[in-house]
PDB file of C-alpha atoms and ligand atoms in Angstrom:
ATOM      1  CA  MET J   1       0.000   0.000   0.000  1.00 38.00           C
ATOM      2  CA  SER J   2       2.347   2.705  -1.137  1.00 44.00           C
ATOM      3  CA  GLN J   3      -0.195   4.928  -2.867  1.00 44.00           C
ATOM      4  CA  SER J   4       0.514   7.781  -0.479  1.00 43.00           C
ATOM      5  CA  GLN J   5       4.213   7.750  -1.256  1.00 49.00           C
ATOM      6  CA  SER J   6       3.604   9.308  -4.624  1.00 87.00           C
ATOM      7  CA  ASN J   7       2.309  12.480  -3.017  1.00 94.00           C
ATOM      8  CA  ALA J   8       4.736  14.201  -0.687  1.00 93.00           C
ATOM      9  CA  ILE J   9       2.055  15.660   1.580  1.00 94.00           C
ATOM     10  CA  LEU J  10       0.428  12.283   2.142  1.00 95.00           C
ATOM     11  CA  ALA J  11       3.847  10.721   2.586  1.00 93.00           C
ATOM     12  CA  SER J  12       4.691  13.190   5.350  1.00 92.00           C
ATOM     13  CA  LEU J  13       1.561  12.489   7.434  1.00 94.00           C
ATOM     14  CA  SER J  14       2.063  11.133  10.923  1.00 93.00           C
ATOM     15  CA  ALA J  15       1.161   7.469  11.357  1.00 95.00           C
ATOM     16  CA  GLY J  16      -2.011   8.477  13.225  1.00 95.00           C
ATOM     17  CA  ASP J  17      -3.166  10.957  10.567  1.00 95.00           C
ATOM     18  CA  ALA J  18      -2.350   8.496   7.814  1.00 95.00           C
ATOM     19  CA  SER J  19      -4.491   5.800   9.384  1.00 95.00           C
ATOM     20  CA  THR J  20      -7.356   8.262   9.920  1.00 95.00           C
ATOM     21  CA  LEU J  21      -7.294   9.497   6.327  1.00 95.00           C
ATOM     22  CA  ARG J  22      -6.343   6.337   4.465  1.00 94.00           C
ATOM     23  CA  PRO J  23      -9.840   4.783   4.378  1.00 96.00           C
ATOM     24  CA  HIS J  24     -11.168   8.036   2.893  1.00 96.00           C
ATOM     25  CA  LEU J  25      -8.578   8.542   0.166  1.00 97.00           C
ATOM     26  CA  LYS J  26      -9.702   7.430  -3.236  1.00 97.00           C
ATOM     27  CA  PRO J  27      -7.576   7.204  -6.352  1.00 97.00           C
ATOM     28  CA  VAL J  28      -8.890   9.286  -9.218  1.00 97.00           C
ATOM     29  CA  ASN J  29      -7.723   9.869 -12.760  1.00 97.00           C
ATOM     30  CA  LEU J  30      -7.888  13.506 -13.756  1.00 97.00           C
ATOM     31  CA  PRO J  31      -7.971  14.154 -17.510  1.00 96.00           C
ATOM     32  CA  GLN J  32      -6.162  17.214 -18.851  1.00 93.00           C
ATOM     33  CA  LYS J  33      -8.223  20.428 -18.757  1.00 91.00           C
ATOM     34  CA  THR J  34     -10.681  19.158 -16.128  1.00 95.00           C
ATOM     35  CA  ILE J  35     -11.747  22.074 -13.949  1.00 95.00           C
ATOM     36  CA  LEU J  36     -11.677  20.936 -10.318  1.00 95.00           C
ATOM     37  CA  TYR J  37     -13.269  24.158  -9.215  1.00 93.00           C
ATOM     38  CA  GLU J  38     -13.925  27.703 -10.259  1.00 90.00           C
ATOM     39  CA  ALA J  39     -13.193  30.704  -8.083  1.00 88.00           C
ATOM     40  CA  GLY J  40     -16.063  31.058  -5.620  1.00 87.00           C
ATOM     41  CA  ASP J  41     -17.065  27.405  -5.769  1.00 90.00           C
ATOM     42  CA  THR J  42     -17.532  25.505  -2.546  1.00 90.00           C
ATOM     43  CA  ILE J  43     -14.686  23.078  -2.032  1.00 90.00           C
ATOM     44  CA  LYS J  44     -16.048  19.584  -1.619  1.00 91.00           C
ATOM     45  CA  SER J  45     -12.857  17.634  -2.194  1.00 94.00           C
ATOM     46  CA  VAL J  46      -9.190  17.880  -1.372  1.00 96.00           C
ATOM     47  CA  TYR J  47      -6.849  16.600  -4.070  1.00 97.00           C
ATOM     48  CA  PHE J  48      -3.391  15.153  -3.577  1.00 97.00           C
ATOM     49  CA  PRO J  49      -1.857  14.912  -7.049  1.00 97.00           C
ATOM     50  CA  MET J  50       0.519  12.068  -7.805  1.00 95.00           C
ATOM     51  CA  SER J  51       1.242  12.311 -11.522  1.00 93.00           C
ATOM     52  CA  ALA J  52      -1.428  14.935 -12.304  1.00 95.00           C
ATOM     53  CA  VAL J  53      -0.398  18.596 -12.334  1.00 96.00           C
ATOM     54  CA  ILE J  54      -2.924  21.271 -11.387  1.00 96.00           C
ATOM     55  CA  SER J  55      -2.770  24.969 -12.208  1.00 94.00           C
ATOM     56  CA  LEU J  56      -4.359  27.573  -9.996  1.00 94.00           C
ATOM     57  CA  VAL J  57      -5.325  30.334 -12.364  1.00 92.00           C
ATOM     58  CA  VAL J  58      -6.846  33.764 -12.073  1.00 89.00           C
ATOM     59  CA  THR J  59      -9.442  34.658 -14.678  1.00 86.00           C
ATOM     60  CA  LEU J  60     -10.327  38.221 -15.612  1.00 85.00           C
ATOM     61  CA  GLU J  61     -13.690  39.519 -16.842  1.00 86.00           C
ATOM     62  CA  THR J  62     -12.231  39.875 -20.307  1.00 85.00           C
ATOM     63  CA  GLY J  63     -11.451  36.177 -20.387  1.00 80.00           C
ATOM     64  CA  GLU J  64      -7.689  36.425 -19.906  1.00 81.00           C
ATOM     65  CA  THR J  65      -6.227  33.869 -17.554  1.00 83.00           C
ATOM     66  CA  THR J  66      -2.895  33.702 -15.773  1.00 85.00           C
ATOM     67  CA  GLU J  67      -1.443  31.018 -13.611  1.00 89.00           C
ATOM     68  CA  ALA J  68      -0.681  31.899  -9.998  1.00 91.00           C
ATOM     69  CA  ALA J  69       0.674  28.526  -8.930  1.00 93.00           C
ATOM     70  CA  MET J  70       1.319  25.008 -10.149  1.00 95.00           C
ATOM     71  CA  VAL J  71       0.548  22.126  -7.785  1.00 96.00           C
ATOM     72  CA  GLY J  72       1.602  18.544  -8.219  1.00 96.00           C
ATOM     73  CA  LYS J  73       3.022  15.664  -6.263  1.00 95.00           C
ATOM     74  CA  ASP J  74       4.667  18.048  -3.773  1.00 92.00           C
ATOM     75  CA  GLY J  75       1.379  19.676  -2.770  1.00 95.00           C
ATOM     76  CA  ALA J  76      -2.383  19.536  -2.375  1.00 96.00           C
ATOM     77  CA  VAL J  77      -5.333  21.407  -3.845  1.00 95.00           C
ATOM     78  CA  GLY J  78      -8.097  22.701  -1.610  1.00 93.00           C
ATOM     79  CA  ALA J  79      -6.576  21.574   1.688  1.00 92.00           C
ATOM     80  CA  ALA J  80      -6.623  24.931   3.494  1.00 88.00           C
ATOM     81  CA  SER J  81      -9.964  26.009   2.044  1.00 86.00           C
ATOM     82  CA  ALA J  82     -11.475  22.778   3.323  1.00 85.00           C
ATOM     83  CA  LEU J  83     -10.654  23.899   6.857  1.00 86.00           C
ATOM     84  CA  ASP J  84     -12.750  27.046   7.040  1.00 80.00           C
ATOM     85  CA  GLY J  85     -14.058  29.200   4.217  1.00 66.00           C
ATOM     86  CA  LYS J  86     -14.545  26.205   1.972  1.00 75.00           C
ATOM     87  CA  MET J  87     -14.455  28.580  -0.953  1.00 83.00           C
ATOM     88  CA  ALA J  88     -12.027  28.296  -3.850  1.00 85.00           C
ATOM     89  CA  MET J  89     -10.056  31.486  -4.366  1.00 82.00           C
ATOM     90  CA  SER J  90      -9.041  30.681  -7.940  1.00 88.00           C
ATOM     91  CA  ARG J  91      -9.812  28.264 -10.727  1.00 92.00           C
ATOM     92  CA  ALA J  92      -8.104  24.902 -10.364  1.00 94.00           C
ATOM     93  CA  ILE J  93      -7.581  23.248 -13.734  1.00 94.00           C
ATOM     94  CA  VAL J  94      -5.782  20.038 -14.597  1.00 95.00           C
ATOM     95  CA  GLN J  95      -2.808  21.137 -16.640  1.00 92.00           C
ATOM     96  CA  LEU J  96      -1.351  17.661 -17.111  1.00 93.00           C
ATOM     97  CA  GLY J  97      -3.652  14.694 -16.793  1.00 94.00           C
ATOM     98  CA  GLY J  98      -2.768  11.939 -14.364  1.00 94.00           C
ATOM     99  CA  GLU J  99      -3.464  10.284 -11.054  1.00 95.00           C
ATOM    100  CA  ALA J 100      -4.391  11.886  -7.759  1.00 97.00           C
ATOM    101  CA  MET J 101      -5.849  10.851  -4.427  1.00 97.00           C
ATOM    102  CA  VAL J 102      -9.021  12.635  -3.415  1.00 97.00           C
ATOM    103  CA  CYS J 103     -10.572  13.074   0.027  1.00 96.00           C
ATOM    104  CA  ASP J 104     -13.947  14.464   1.023  1.00 95.00           C
ATOM    105  CA  ALA J 105     -13.392  17.989   2.366  1.00 93.00           C
ATOM    106  CA  ALA J 106     -15.553  17.464   5.481  1.00 93.00           C
ATOM    107  CA  ILE J 107     -13.672  14.318   6.417  1.00 94.00           C
ATOM    108  CA  PHE J 108     -10.353  16.048   5.825  1.00 95.00           C
ATOM    109  CA  LYS J 109     -11.472  18.901   8.059  1.00 94.00           C
ATOM    110  CA  SER J 110     -12.509  16.647  10.897  1.00 93.00           C
ATOM    111  CA  ALA J 111      -9.200  14.776  10.713  1.00 94.00           C
ATOM    112  CA  ALA J 112      -7.303  18.064  10.774  1.00 94.00           C
ATOM    113  CA  MET J 113      -9.304  19.360  13.736  1.00 93.00           C
ATOM    114  CA  GLN J 114      -8.059  16.409  15.741  1.00 93.00           C
ATOM    115  CA  SER J 115      -4.424  16.683  14.786  1.00 95.00           C
ATOM    116  CA  GLU J 116      -2.038  19.508  15.479  1.00 95.00           C
ATOM    117  CA  HIS J 117       0.479  17.902  13.151  1.00 94.00           C
ATOM    118  CA  LEU J 118      -1.966  17.844  10.255  1.00 95.00           C
ATOM    119  CA  ILE J 119      -3.154  21.442  10.835  1.00 94.00           C
ATOM    120  CA  SER J 120       0.434  22.574  10.932  1.00 93.00           C
ATOM    121  CA  LEU J 121       1.220  20.714   7.701  1.00 94.00           C
ATOM    122  CA  VAL J 122      -1.776  22.287   5.954  1.00 93.00           C
ATOM    123  CA  MET J 123      -0.772  25.757   7.143  1.00 92.00           C
ATOM    124  CA  ARG J 124       2.834  25.356   6.061  1.00 93.00           C
ATOM    125  CA  HIS J 125       1.641  24.089   2.690  1.00 93.00           C
ATOM    126  CA  GLU J 126      -0.649  27.100   2.345  1.00 91.00           C
ATOM    127  CA  GLN J 127       2.225  29.457   3.084  1.00 93.00           C
ATOM    128  CA  THR J 128       4.345  27.723   0.474  1.00 94.00           C
ATOM    129  CA  LEU J 129       1.526  28.036  -2.031  1.00 92.00           C
ATOM    130  CA  PHE J 130       1.156  31.720  -1.202  1.00 93.00           C
ATOM    131  CA  ALA J 131       4.901  32.192  -1.601  1.00 93.00           C
ATOM    132  CA  GLN J 132       4.693  30.568  -5.017  1.00 93.00           C
ATOM    133  CA  ALA J 133       1.874  32.928  -6.034  1.00 92.00           C
ATOM    134  CA  GLN J 134       3.890  35.915  -4.813  1.00 93.00           C
ATOM    135  CA  GLN J 135       6.866  34.679  -6.798  1.00 94.00           C
ATOM    136  CA  SER J 136       4.659  34.471  -9.882  1.00 92.00           C
ATOM    137  CA  THR J 137       3.659  38.106  -9.429  1.00 91.00           C
ATOM    138  CA  ALA J 138       7.278  39.241  -9.197  1.00 94.00           C
ATOM    139  CA  CYS J 139       8.198  36.964 -12.094  1.00 93.00           C
ATOM    140  CA  MET J 140       5.539  38.333 -14.385  1.00 90.00           C
ATOM    141  CA  ALA J 141       6.468  41.924 -13.651  1.00 91.00           C
ATOM    142  CA  ASN J 142      10.217  41.519 -13.990  1.00 94.00           C
ATOM    143  CA  HIS J 143      11.275  38.505 -16.007  1.00 95.00           C
ATOM    144  CA  GLU J 144      11.369  37.955 -19.748  1.00 95.00           C
ATOM    145  CA  VAL J 145       9.011  35.540 -21.469  1.00 95.00           C
ATOM    146  CA  ASP J 146      11.796  33.120 -22.459  1.00 95.00           C
ATOM    147  CA  ALA J 147      13.044  32.839 -18.860  1.00 96.00           C
ATOM    148  CA  ARG J 148       9.475  32.415 -17.601  1.00 95.00           C
ATOM    149  CA  LEU J 149       8.641  29.747 -20.143  1.00 95.00           C
ATOM    150  CA  CYS J 150      11.780  27.816 -19.148  1.00 96.00           C
ATOM    151  CA  ARG J 151      10.871  28.154 -15.457  1.00 95.00           C
ATOM    152  CA  TRP J 152       7.403  26.919 -16.241  1.00 94.00           C
ATOM    153  CA  MET J 153       8.478  23.908 -18.300  1.00 95.00           C
ATOM    154  CA  LEU J 154      11.017  22.847 -15.674  1.00 96.00           C
ATOM    155  CA  ARG J 155       8.420  22.880 -12.917  1.00 95.00           C
ATOM    156  CA  ALA J 156       5.928  21.001 -15.094  1.00 94.00           C
ATOM    157  CA  ARG J 157       8.685  18.457 -15.790  1.00 95.00           C
ATOM    158  CA  ASP J 158       9.540  18.085 -12.085  1.00 94.00           C
ATOM    159  CA  LEU J 159       5.918  17.535 -11.116  1.00 94.00           C
ATOM    160  CA  SER J 160       4.923  15.227 -13.939  1.00 92.00           C
ATOM    161  CA  GLY J 161       8.198  13.305 -14.009  1.00 90.00           C
ATOM    162  CA  SER J 162       8.126  13.426 -17.800  1.00 92.00           C
ATOM    163  CA  ASP J 163      10.178  15.143 -20.515  1.00 95.00           C
ATOM    164  CA  ASN J 164       7.161  15.111 -22.788  1.00 94.00           C
ATOM    165  CA  LEU J 165       4.682  17.876 -22.071  1.00 93.00           C
ATOM    166  CA  PRO J 166       1.464  17.932 -24.101  1.00 92.00           C
ATOM    167  CA  PHE J 167       0.873  21.685 -24.234  1.00 90.00           C
ATOM    168  CA  THR J 168      -0.505  23.777 -27.050  1.00 89.00           C
ATOM    169  CA  GLN J 169       0.953  27.246 -27.546  1.00 88.00           C
ATOM    170  CA  GLU J 170      -2.448  28.654 -26.751  1.00 88.00           C
ATOM    171  CA  PHE J 171      -2.455  26.945 -23.363  1.00 88.00           C
ATOM    172  CA  LEU J 172       1.100  28.097 -22.620  1.00 90.00           C
ATOM    173  CA  ALA J 173       0.131  31.667 -23.513  1.00 90.00           C
ATOM    174  CA  GLU J 174      -2.830  31.461 -21.130  1.00 87.00           C
ATOM    175  CA  MET J 175      -0.694  30.117 -18.288  1.00 87.00           C
ATOM    176  CA  LEU J 176       2.010  32.728 -18.758  1.00 89.00           C
ATOM    177  CA  GLY J 177      -0.443  35.540 -19.375  1.00 87.00           C
ATOM    178  CA  VAL J 178       1.205  36.545 -22.648  1.00 90.00           C
ATOM    179  CA  ARG J 179       0.211  36.671 -26.308  1.00 90.00           C
ATOM    180  CA  ARG J 180       0.360  33.470 -28.268  1.00 91.00           C
ATOM    181  CA  THR J 181       2.759  35.048 -30.747  1.00 94.00           C
ATOM    182  CA  SER J 182       5.249  35.632 -27.898  1.00 94.00           C
ATOM    183  CA  VAL J 183       5.105  31.943 -27.014  1.00 93.00           C
ATOM    184  CA  THR J 184       5.620  31.006 -30.679  1.00 93.00           C
ATOM    185  CA  THR J 185       8.690  33.218 -30.938  1.00 94.00           C
ATOM    186  CA  VAL J 186      10.238  31.966 -27.706  1.00 95.00           C
ATOM    187  CA  ALA J 187       9.477  28.296 -28.436  1.00 94.00           C
ATOM    188  CA  HIS J 188      11.144  28.725 -31.809  1.00 94.00           C
ATOM    189  CA  THR J 189      14.252  30.245 -30.222  1.00 95.00           C
ATOM    190  CA  LEU J 190      14.503  27.479 -27.624  1.00 96.00           C
ATOM    191  CA  GLN J 191      14.060  24.882 -30.326  1.00 96.00           C
ATOM    192  CA  SER J 192      16.802  26.443 -32.448  1.00 96.00           C
ATOM    193  CA  ALA J 193      19.084  26.302 -29.404  1.00 96.00           C
ATOM    194  CA  GLY J 194      18.354  22.579 -29.132  1.00 96.00           C
ATOM    195  CA  MET J 195      16.684  22.835 -25.712  1.00 97.00           C
ATOM    196  CA  ILE J 196      13.240  21.629 -26.746  1.00 96.00           C
ATOM    197  CA  LYS J 197      11.524  20.026 -29.662  1.00 96.00           C
ATOM    198  CA  TYR J 198       8.201  21.572 -30.394  1.00 91.00           C
ATOM    199  CA  SER J 199       5.580  19.956 -32.551  1.00 88.00           C
ATOM    200  CA  ARG J 200       1.859  20.558 -32.671  1.00 83.00           C
ATOM    201  CA  GLY J 201       0.640  20.539 -29.099  1.00 87.00           C
ATOM    202  CA  LYS J 202       3.707  18.773 -27.752  1.00 91.00           C
ATOM    203  CA  ILE J 203       6.929  19.868 -26.135  1.00 94.00           C
ATOM    204  CA  GLN J 204       9.795  17.481 -25.700  1.00 96.00           C
ATOM    205  CA  ILE J 205      12.480  18.655 -23.309  1.00 97.00           C
ATOM    206  CA  LEU J 206      15.918  17.870 -24.726  1.00 97.00           C
ATOM    207  CA  ASP J 207      18.351  19.936 -22.662  1.00 97.00           C
ATOM    208  CA  VAL J 208      17.478  20.338 -18.987  1.00 97.00           C
ATOM    209  CA  GLU J 209      20.687  22.163 -18.126  1.00 97.00           C
ATOM    210  CA  GLY J 210      20.143  24.611 -20.940  1.00 96.00           C
ATOM    211  CA  LEU J 211      16.630  25.301 -19.692  1.00 97.00           C
ATOM    212  CA  GLN J 212      17.925  25.765 -16.141  1.00 97.00           C
ATOM    213  CA  GLU J 213      20.439  28.310 -17.368  1.00 97.00           C
ATOM    214  CA  THR J 214      17.789  30.204 -19.287  1.00 97.00           C
ATOM    215  CA  ALA J 215      15.107  29.997 -16.584  1.00 97.00           C
ATOM    216  CA  CYS J 216      14.758  32.872 -14.154  1.00 96.00           C
ATOM    217  CA  GLU J 217      15.642  32.433 -10.475  1.00 97.00           C
ATOM    218  CA  CYS J 218      11.963  31.806  -9.674  1.00 96.00           C
ATOM    219  CA  TYR J 219      12.282  28.153 -10.683  1.00 96.00           C
ATOM    220  CA  GLN J 220      14.884  27.416  -8.024  1.00 96.00           C
ATOM    221  CA  THR J 221      13.257  29.684  -5.436  1.00 96.00           C
ATOM    222  CA  VAL J 222       9.957  27.813  -5.622  1.00 95.00           C
ATOM    223  CA  LYS J 223      11.744  24.483  -5.654  1.00 94.00           C
ATOM    224  CA  ASP J 224      13.623  25.424  -2.480  1.00 94.00           C
ATOM    225  CA  GLN J 225      10.423  26.584  -0.801  1.00 93.00           C
ATOM    226  CA  TYR J 226       8.783  23.225  -1.426  1.00 92.00           C
ATOM    227  CA  ARG J 227      11.885  21.440  -0.255  1.00 91.00           C
ATOM    228  CA  GLN J 228      11.690  23.377   3.010  1.00 89.00           C
ATOM    229  CA  LEU J 229       8.004  22.582   3.381  1.00 87.00           C
ATOM    230  CA  LEU J 230       8.722  18.902   3.081  1.00 82.00           C
ATOM    231  CA  GLY J 231      12.148  19.166   4.711  1.00 77.00           C
ATOM    232  CA  ASP J 232      13.332  15.782   5.822  1.00 50.00           C
ATOM    233  CA  ASN J 233      13.725  16.249   9.575  1.00 40.00           C
ATOM    234  CA  GLY J 234      16.584  18.674   9.672  1.00 38.00           C
ATOM    235  CA  SER J 235      18.788  16.721   7.321  1.00 38.00           C
ATOM    236  CA  GLU J 236      18.554  19.691   5.004  1.00 37.00           C
ATOM    237  CA  THR J 237      21.933  21.257   4.372  1.00 37.00           C
ATOM    238  CA  ARG J 238      20.606  24.678   3.575  1.00 34.00           C
TER     239      ARG J 238
HETATM  240 ZN1   ZN R 301      10.841  34.590 -12.721  1.00 65.53          ZN
END
C-alpha cells in the first residue's frame, strides 16, 4: 500500500493521521483540462496529485487567464480552504492529466481538527503556495518571457516526471499571461538552441541544463520553498 508515497504531503503524514485518512482517500484519474473548481465554488474535495499537475489560475472579466501557482506531487489542492471558508479562491484546472488521491473535504477537516500535526502541515503548505503565487507576481512583472517559459516547463517536468509535455501554444500563452505570438517566438528560439523540440501541441524537453540556465531564479526559489516545506527532519543542508 504505497499509494501515499507518490504524493509528498500524504507521505509526510504522521502514522495516526495516515491511518485516519487512508480509508477516505480514493484514487482518481484527472484528464487534462478538467476544472476541479472555479473561483467562488464551494470546495467539496481535497486533491493530492501524484502524476497529475494542477494549475491555480486567475481569470479576468475579459477572459484572460494567468497562472498563480502550479501544484503537483509536492502539494495539495483545496486543503486549506477545506478547513474554514470552503471557498475556492481561484480556478483549479488540470494542466497535465494523471493520477491523484481525493478526500472528502468534510472528512479532511474533521481529521485536521483532531491533529495539530496535520493542521500545521496544511498551514505550512498554504504558506508555500502563497509564496509561489507571490513569486509568480514578481516573475511576471520583472522577467522575460523566455526565462518564464523555461521556469514553467522545468516545474511542469519536475511535477509530472516526464520530458514530454502535451501543451498547445495557446495553453502556454494562457498560463504565462502573454500573447500566443510571444510563445511562438520563444518556443522557436529554444528549439533552435536545441533545448526543446516543439511539434503541434507537444513539447519534448531535450536539454534540462540549458533550460535551467535560461530559466529565471523563480524556478529554483519555488523548488527550495517546497523542499523546506517537506524538509526531511533537519537533514537539510541549507
Ligand atoms: Zn521569474
